[in-house]
PDB file of C-alpha atoms in Angstrom:
ATOM      1  CA  MET A  24      14.406  10.044 -26.745  1.00  0.00           C
ATOM      2  CA  ARG A  25      14.357   9.153 -23.028  1.00  0.00           C
ATOM      3  CA  GLY A  26      13.012   6.715 -21.767  1.00  0.00           C
ATOM      4  CA  HIS A  27      11.728   7.771 -18.610  1.00  0.00           C
ATOM      5  CA  ASP A  28       9.400  10.295 -21.006  1.00  0.00           C
ATOM      6  CA  ARG A  29       7.699   6.823 -21.904  1.00  0.00           C
ATOM      7  CA  PRO A  30       4.322   5.931 -20.121  1.00  0.00           C
ATOM      8  CA  PRO A  31       5.139   4.252 -17.457  1.00  0.00           C
ATOM      9  CA  GLY A  32       4.415   0.696 -16.968  1.00  0.00           C
ATOM     10  CA  ARG A  33       4.101   0.290 -21.059  1.00  0.00           C
ATOM     11  CA  HIS A  34       7.510  -0.872 -21.506  1.00  0.00           C
ATOM     12  CA  PRO A  35      10.423  -2.761 -19.998  1.00  0.00           C
ATOM     13  CA  PRO A  36      13.791  -0.193 -20.144  1.00  0.00           C
ATOM     14  CA  ASP A  37      16.384  -1.420 -22.685  1.00  0.00           C
ATOM     15  CA  PRO A  38      19.601  -1.318 -21.961  1.00  0.00           C
ATOM     16  CA  SER A  39      20.339   2.229 -22.764  1.00  0.00           C
ATOM     17  CA  GLU A  40      18.122   3.383 -20.730  1.00  0.00           C
ATOM     18  CA  ARG A  41      18.940   1.112 -17.804  1.00  0.00           C
ATOM     19  CA  VAL A  42      22.272   2.888 -18.141  1.00  0.00           C
ATOM     20  CA  GLU A  43      20.914   5.988 -18.145  1.00  0.00           C
ATOM     21  CA  ALA A  44      19.039   5.556 -15.043  1.00  0.00           C
ATOM     22  CA  ARG A  45      21.740   3.925 -13.610  1.00  0.00           C
ATOM     23  CA  LEU A  46      24.185   6.961 -14.093  1.00  0.00           C
ATOM     24  CA  ALA A  47      21.109   9.364 -12.854  1.00  0.00           C
ATOM     25  CA  GLY A  48      20.984   7.311  -9.274  1.00  0.00           C
ATOM     26  CA  TRP A  49      24.405   8.016  -9.296  1.00  0.00           C
ATOM     27  CA  GLY A  50      23.860  11.513  -9.807  1.00  0.00           C
ATOM     28  CA  ALA A  51      25.591  12.073 -12.713  1.00  0.00           C
ATOM     29  CA  ARG A  52      25.200  15.359 -15.333  1.00  0.00           C
ATOM     30  CA  GLU A  53      22.990  15.759 -17.676  1.00  0.00           C
ATOM     31  CA  ASP A  54      25.610  15.462 -20.520  1.00  0.00           C
ATOM     32  CA  LEU A  55      26.967  11.952 -19.214  1.00  0.00           C
ATOM     33  CA  ARG A  56      23.251  10.493 -18.825  1.00  0.00           C
ATOM     34  CA  LEU A  57      22.653  11.507 -21.782  1.00  0.00           C
ATOM     35  CA  ALA A  58      25.556   9.904 -23.905  1.00  0.00           C
ATOM     36  CA  GLY A  59      24.989   6.535 -21.157  1.00  0.00           C
ATOM     37  CA  LEU A  60      21.157   6.239 -23.169  1.00  0.00           C
ATOM     38  CA  CYS A  61      23.364   6.945 -26.334  1.00  0.00           C
ATOM     39  CA  HIS A  62      26.476   4.888 -25.475  1.00  0.00           C
ATOM     40  CA  ALA A  63      26.095   2.172 -28.040  1.00  0.00           C
ATOM     41  CA  PHE A  64      25.126   4.464 -30.871  1.00  0.00           C
ATOM     42  CA  TYR A  65      28.741   4.140 -32.864  1.00  0.00           C
ATOM     43  CA  GLY A  66      29.165   0.870 -31.419  1.00  0.00           C
ATOM     44  CA  LYS A  67      32.268  -0.084 -28.560  1.00  0.00           C
ATOM     45  CA  HIS A  68      35.344  -2.554 -28.881  1.00  0.00           C
ATOM     46  CA  GLY A  69      34.138  -5.837 -28.788  1.00  0.00           C
ATOM     47  CA  PHE A  70      30.593  -5.231 -30.389  1.00  0.00           C
ATOM     48  CA  ALA A  71      30.926  -3.322 -33.619  1.00  0.00           C
ATOM     49  CA  ALA A  72      27.570  -3.283 -34.430  1.00  0.00           C
ATOM     50  CA  SER A  73      26.573   0.153 -34.179  1.00  0.00           C
ATOM     51  CA  LEU A  74      22.891   2.658 -34.478  1.00  0.00           C
ATOM     52  CA  LEU A  75      24.220   5.612 -36.190  1.00  0.00           C
ATOM     53  CA  PRO A  76      27.669   6.163 -38.523  1.00  0.00           C
ATOM     54  CA  ARG A  77      29.915   8.215 -37.073  1.00  0.00           C
ATOM     55  CA  GLU A  78      29.779  10.111 -40.532  1.00  0.00           C
ATOM     56  CA  ARG A  79      26.509  11.303 -38.996  1.00  0.00           C
ATOM     57  CA  ARG A  80      27.610  12.668 -35.695  1.00  0.00           C
ATOM     58  CA  ALA A  81      26.451  15.916 -36.030  1.00  0.00           C
ATOM     59  CA  ASP A  82      22.815  14.510 -36.032  1.00  0.00           C
ATOM     60  CA  LEU A  83      23.286  12.864 -32.972  1.00  0.00           C
ATOM     61  CA  ALA A  84      25.127  16.370 -31.578  1.00  0.00           C
ATOM     62  CA  ALA A  85      21.835  18.086 -32.605  1.00  0.00           C
ATOM     63  CA  ALA A  86      19.994  15.739 -30.780  1.00  0.00           C
ATOM     64  CA  ILE A  87      21.662  15.069 -27.290  1.00  0.00           C
ATOM     65  CA  GLY A  88      23.659  18.067 -27.295  1.00  0.00           C
ATOM     66  CA  PRO A  89      27.488  18.689 -28.908  1.00  0.00           C
ATOM     67  CA  ALA A  90      29.173  17.684 -25.230  1.00  0.00           C
ATOM     68  CA  ALA A  91      26.968  14.487 -25.031  1.00  0.00           C
ATOM     69  CA  GLU A  92      27.660  13.611 -28.420  1.00  0.00           C
ATOM     70  CA  GLU A  93      32.032  13.946 -27.641  1.00  0.00           C
ATOM     71  CA  LEU A  94      30.853  11.533 -24.652  1.00  0.00           C
ATOM     72  CA  VAL A  95      28.970   9.297 -27.019  1.00  0.00           C
ATOM     73  CA  TYR A  96      31.913   9.123 -29.438  1.00  0.00           C
ATOM     74  CA  PHE A  97      34.760   9.155 -26.755  1.00  0.00           C
ATOM     75  CA  TYR A  98      33.450   6.068 -25.177  1.00  0.00           C
ATOM     76  CA  ALA A  99      32.948   4.116 -28.520  1.00  0.00           C
ATOM     77  CA  SER A 100      36.520   5.206 -30.158  1.00  0.00           C
ATOM     78  CA  CYS A 101      38.321   3.499 -27.219  1.00  0.00           C
ATOM     79  CA  ASP A 102      40.736   0.533 -27.636  1.00  0.00           C
ATOM     80  CA  ARG A 103      39.783  -0.936 -24.510  1.00  0.00           C
ATOM     81  CA  ASP A 104      42.960  -3.775 -24.988  1.00  0.00           C
ATOM     82  CA  PHE A 105      45.434  -0.428 -24.982  1.00  0.00           C
ATOM     83  CA  THR A 106      43.741   1.850 -22.690  1.00  0.00           C
ATOM     84  CA  HIS A 107      42.126  -0.033 -19.574  1.00  0.00           C
ATOM     85  CA  PRO A 108      45.293  -0.594 -18.081  1.00  0.00           C
ATOM     86  CA  GLY A 109      46.335   2.736 -17.795  1.00  0.00           C
ATOM     87  CA  LEU A 110      43.262   4.710 -17.321  1.00  0.00           C
ATOM     88  CA  ALA A 111      43.894   5.639 -14.041  1.00  0.00           C
ATOM     89  CA  ARG A 112      47.125   6.861 -14.261  1.00  0.00           C
ATOM     90  CA  ASP A 113      47.322  11.130 -15.182  1.00  0.00           C
ATOM     91  CA  ASP A 114      49.656  10.222 -18.156  1.00  0.00           C
ATOM     92  CA  GLY A 115      47.517   7.314 -19.596  1.00  0.00           C
ATOM     93  CA  LEU A 116      47.752   6.852 -23.274  1.00  0.00           C
ATOM     94  CA  PHE A 117      43.898   6.700 -24.687  1.00  0.00           C
ATOM     95  CA  ARG A 118      43.760   5.371 -28.201  1.00  0.00           C
ATOM     96  CA  ASP A 119      41.177   5.679 -30.587  1.00  0.00           C
ATOM     97  CA  ARG A 120      40.055   2.445 -32.277  1.00  0.00           C
ATOM     98  CA  PHE A 121      38.942   4.220 -35.292  1.00  0.00           C
ATOM     99  CA  THR A 122      42.039   6.581 -35.920  1.00  0.00           C
ATOM    100  CA  GLY A 123      44.655   5.233 -34.379  1.00  0.00           C
ATOM    101  CA  GLU A 124      45.153   8.345 -32.218  1.00  0.00           C
ATOM    102  CA  GLU A 125      47.324   8.242 -28.920  1.00  0.00           C
ATOM    103  CA  PHE A 126      46.740  11.196 -26.494  1.00  0.00           C
ATOM    104  CA  VAL A 127      46.332  11.561 -23.260  1.00  0.00           C
ATOM    105  CA  PRO A 128      43.168  12.408 -22.232  1.00  0.00           C
ATOM    106  CA  THR A 129      41.728  14.925 -19.478  1.00  0.00           C
ATOM    107  CA  SER A 130      40.862  14.100 -15.997  1.00  0.00           C
ATOM    108  CA  ARG A 131      37.222  14.847 -16.694  1.00  0.00           C
ATOM    109  CA  GLN A 132      37.125  12.316 -20.132  1.00  0.00           C
ATOM    110  CA  ARG A 133      38.978   9.552 -17.566  1.00  0.00           C
ATOM    111  CA  ALA A 134      36.372   9.899 -15.244  1.00  0.00           C
ATOM    112  CA  ASP A 135      32.974  10.530 -17.480  1.00  0.00           C
ATOM    113  CA  PHE A 136      34.784   7.205 -19.358  1.00  0.00           C
ATOM    114  CA  ALA A 137      35.395   4.959 -16.148  1.00  0.00           C
ATOM    115  CA  GLU A 138      31.639   6.129 -15.441  1.00  0.00           C
ATOM    116  CA  LEU A 139      29.929   5.049 -18.153  1.00  0.00           C
ATOM    117  CA  THR A 140      31.882   2.033 -18.544  1.00  0.00           C
ATOM    118  CA  ALA A 141      30.941   0.947 -14.863  1.00  0.00           C
ATOM    119  CA  ALA A 142      27.261   1.796 -15.616  1.00  0.00           C
ATOM    120  CA  ASN A 143      27.179  -0.289 -18.658  1.00  0.00           C
ATOM    121  CA  GLU A 144      29.174  -2.869 -17.595  1.00  0.00           C
ATOM    122  CA  LEU A 145      27.285  -3.173 -14.293  1.00  0.00           C
ATOM    123  CA  ASP A 146      23.873  -3.119 -16.091  1.00  0.00           C
ATOM    124  CA  VAL A 147      25.209  -5.983 -18.047  1.00  0.00           C
ATOM    125  CA  LEU A 148      26.313  -8.059 -15.184  1.00  0.00           C
ATOM    126  CA  ALA A 149      22.792  -7.567 -13.180  1.00  0.00           C
ATOM    127  CA  MET A 150      20.774  -8.321 -15.904  1.00  0.00           C
ATOM    128  CA  ASN A 151      23.101 -11.813 -16.659  1.00  0.00           C
ATOM    129  CA  ALA A 152      23.780 -14.365 -13.703  1.00  0.00           C
ATOM    130  CA  PRO A 153      26.008 -16.439 -15.843  1.00  0.00           C
ATOM    131  CA  PHE A 154      28.311 -13.478 -17.599  1.00  0.00           C
ATOM    132  CA  ARG A 155      28.133 -11.948 -13.625  1.00  0.00           C
ATOM    133  CA  GLN A 156      29.944 -15.538 -12.393  1.00  0.00           C
ATOM    134  CA  ARG A 157      32.000 -15.257 -14.825  1.00  0.00           C
ATOM    135  CA  TYR A 158      33.349 -12.083 -15.283  1.00  0.00           C
ATOM    136  CA  ARG A 159      32.869 -10.480 -11.958  1.00  0.00           C
ATOM    137  CA  ALA A 160      36.100 -10.770 -10.492  1.00  0.00           C
ATOM    138  CA  PRO A 161      37.737  -8.920 -13.355  1.00  0.00           C
ATOM    139  CA  LEU A 162      35.735  -6.364 -13.290  1.00  0.00           C
ATOM    140  CA  LEU A 163      36.092  -5.446 -10.003  1.00  0.00           C
ATOM    141  CA  ARG A 164      39.590  -5.625 -10.191  1.00  0.00           C
ATOM    142  CA  LEU A 165      39.313  -3.167 -13.211  1.00  0.00           C
ATOM    143  CA  LEU A 166      36.902  -0.974 -11.548  1.00  0.00           C
ATOM    144  CA  ASN A 167      38.663  -0.767  -7.897  1.00  0.00           C
ATOM    145  CA  GLY A 168      41.663   0.173  -9.658  1.00  0.00           C
ATOM    146  CA  TRP A 169      39.796   3.123 -11.385  1.00  0.00           C
ATOM    147  CA  GLY A 170      38.715   4.123  -7.487  1.00  0.00           C
ATOM    148  CA  PRO A 171      39.936   7.599  -7.922  1.00  0.00           C
ATOM    149  CA  LEU A 172      37.972   7.908 -11.602  1.00  0.00           C
ATOM    150  CA  LEU A 173      34.477   6.999  -9.940  1.00  0.00           C
ATOM    151  CA  SER A 174      31.913   8.504  -8.143  1.00  0.00           C
ATOM    152  CA  GLU A 175      31.507   7.506  -4.609  1.00  0.00           C
ATOM    153  CA  PRO A 176      27.850   5.695  -5.610  1.00  0.00           C
ATOM    154  CA  ALA A 177      29.352   4.082  -8.705  1.00  0.00           C
ATOM    155  CA  LEU A 178      32.259   2.868  -6.347  1.00  0.00           C
ATOM    156  CA  ALA A 179      30.030   1.321  -4.001  1.00  0.00           C
ATOM    157  CA  SER A 180      27.989   0.118  -6.403  1.00  0.00           C
ATOM    158  CA  ALA A 181      30.071  -2.312  -7.841  1.00  0.00           C
ATOM    159  CA  ARG A 182      31.617  -3.343  -5.238  1.00  0.00           C
ATOM    160  CA  GLY A 183      28.132  -4.254  -4.009  1.00  0.00           C
ATOM    161  CA  LEU A 184      26.915  -6.180  -7.402  1.00  0.00           C
ATOM    162  CA  LEU A 185      30.341  -8.055  -8.060  1.00  0.00           C
ATOM    163  CA  SER A 186      31.180  -9.291  -4.044  1.00  0.00           C
ATOM    164  CA  MET A 187      30.348 -12.482  -3.484  1.00  0.00           C
ATOM    165  CA  THR A 188      27.732 -13.362  -1.383  1.00  0.00           C
ATOM    166  CA  VAL A 189      27.974 -15.119   1.888  1.00  0.00           C
ATOM    167  CA  ASP A 190      26.721 -18.584  -0.201  1.00  0.00           C
ATOM    168  CA  GLU A 191      28.963 -18.152  -3.006  1.00  0.00           C
ATOM    169  CA  ARG A 192      32.332 -18.166  -0.958  1.00  0.00           C
ATOM    170  CA  ARG A 193      31.067 -21.418   0.746  1.00  0.00           C
ATOM    171  CA  ALA A 194      30.614 -22.818  -2.509  1.00  0.00           C
TER     172      ALA A 194
END
């Protein structure tokens, strides 16, 4: 299941493998790295396609462990428009887009969600220059606002990728 178990040089890493590798590079614990590897299994807000129906959560939990699967579900279930603005607040509400349930997530859930979101969004931007140009500023604002939730390596990586170069500033 894990991309780094493939023979080197045979297959380019897919987006999930890159997200997992980014999280590993930031020193994320195993549950979070596995969630990164499987983050798209249930789809996500703005990308409804899923690789596995939510009714089969037990199958994914058996493969990656219950804690990692809970992170995959939590990530996929986020109503981003509702949740993102208040995520950094201790009392910020999270809305499950599948059930409509609203609740205050734990600090660990908020930090894991922020870290996984940063890894995924930075991967998308690193791989797509036009997308990076268009969404760099809003993503930098979002991740800076989530600074207290992010690990130092994640925040440094975000600022490095999303900062404009000298040539871009001149233009």
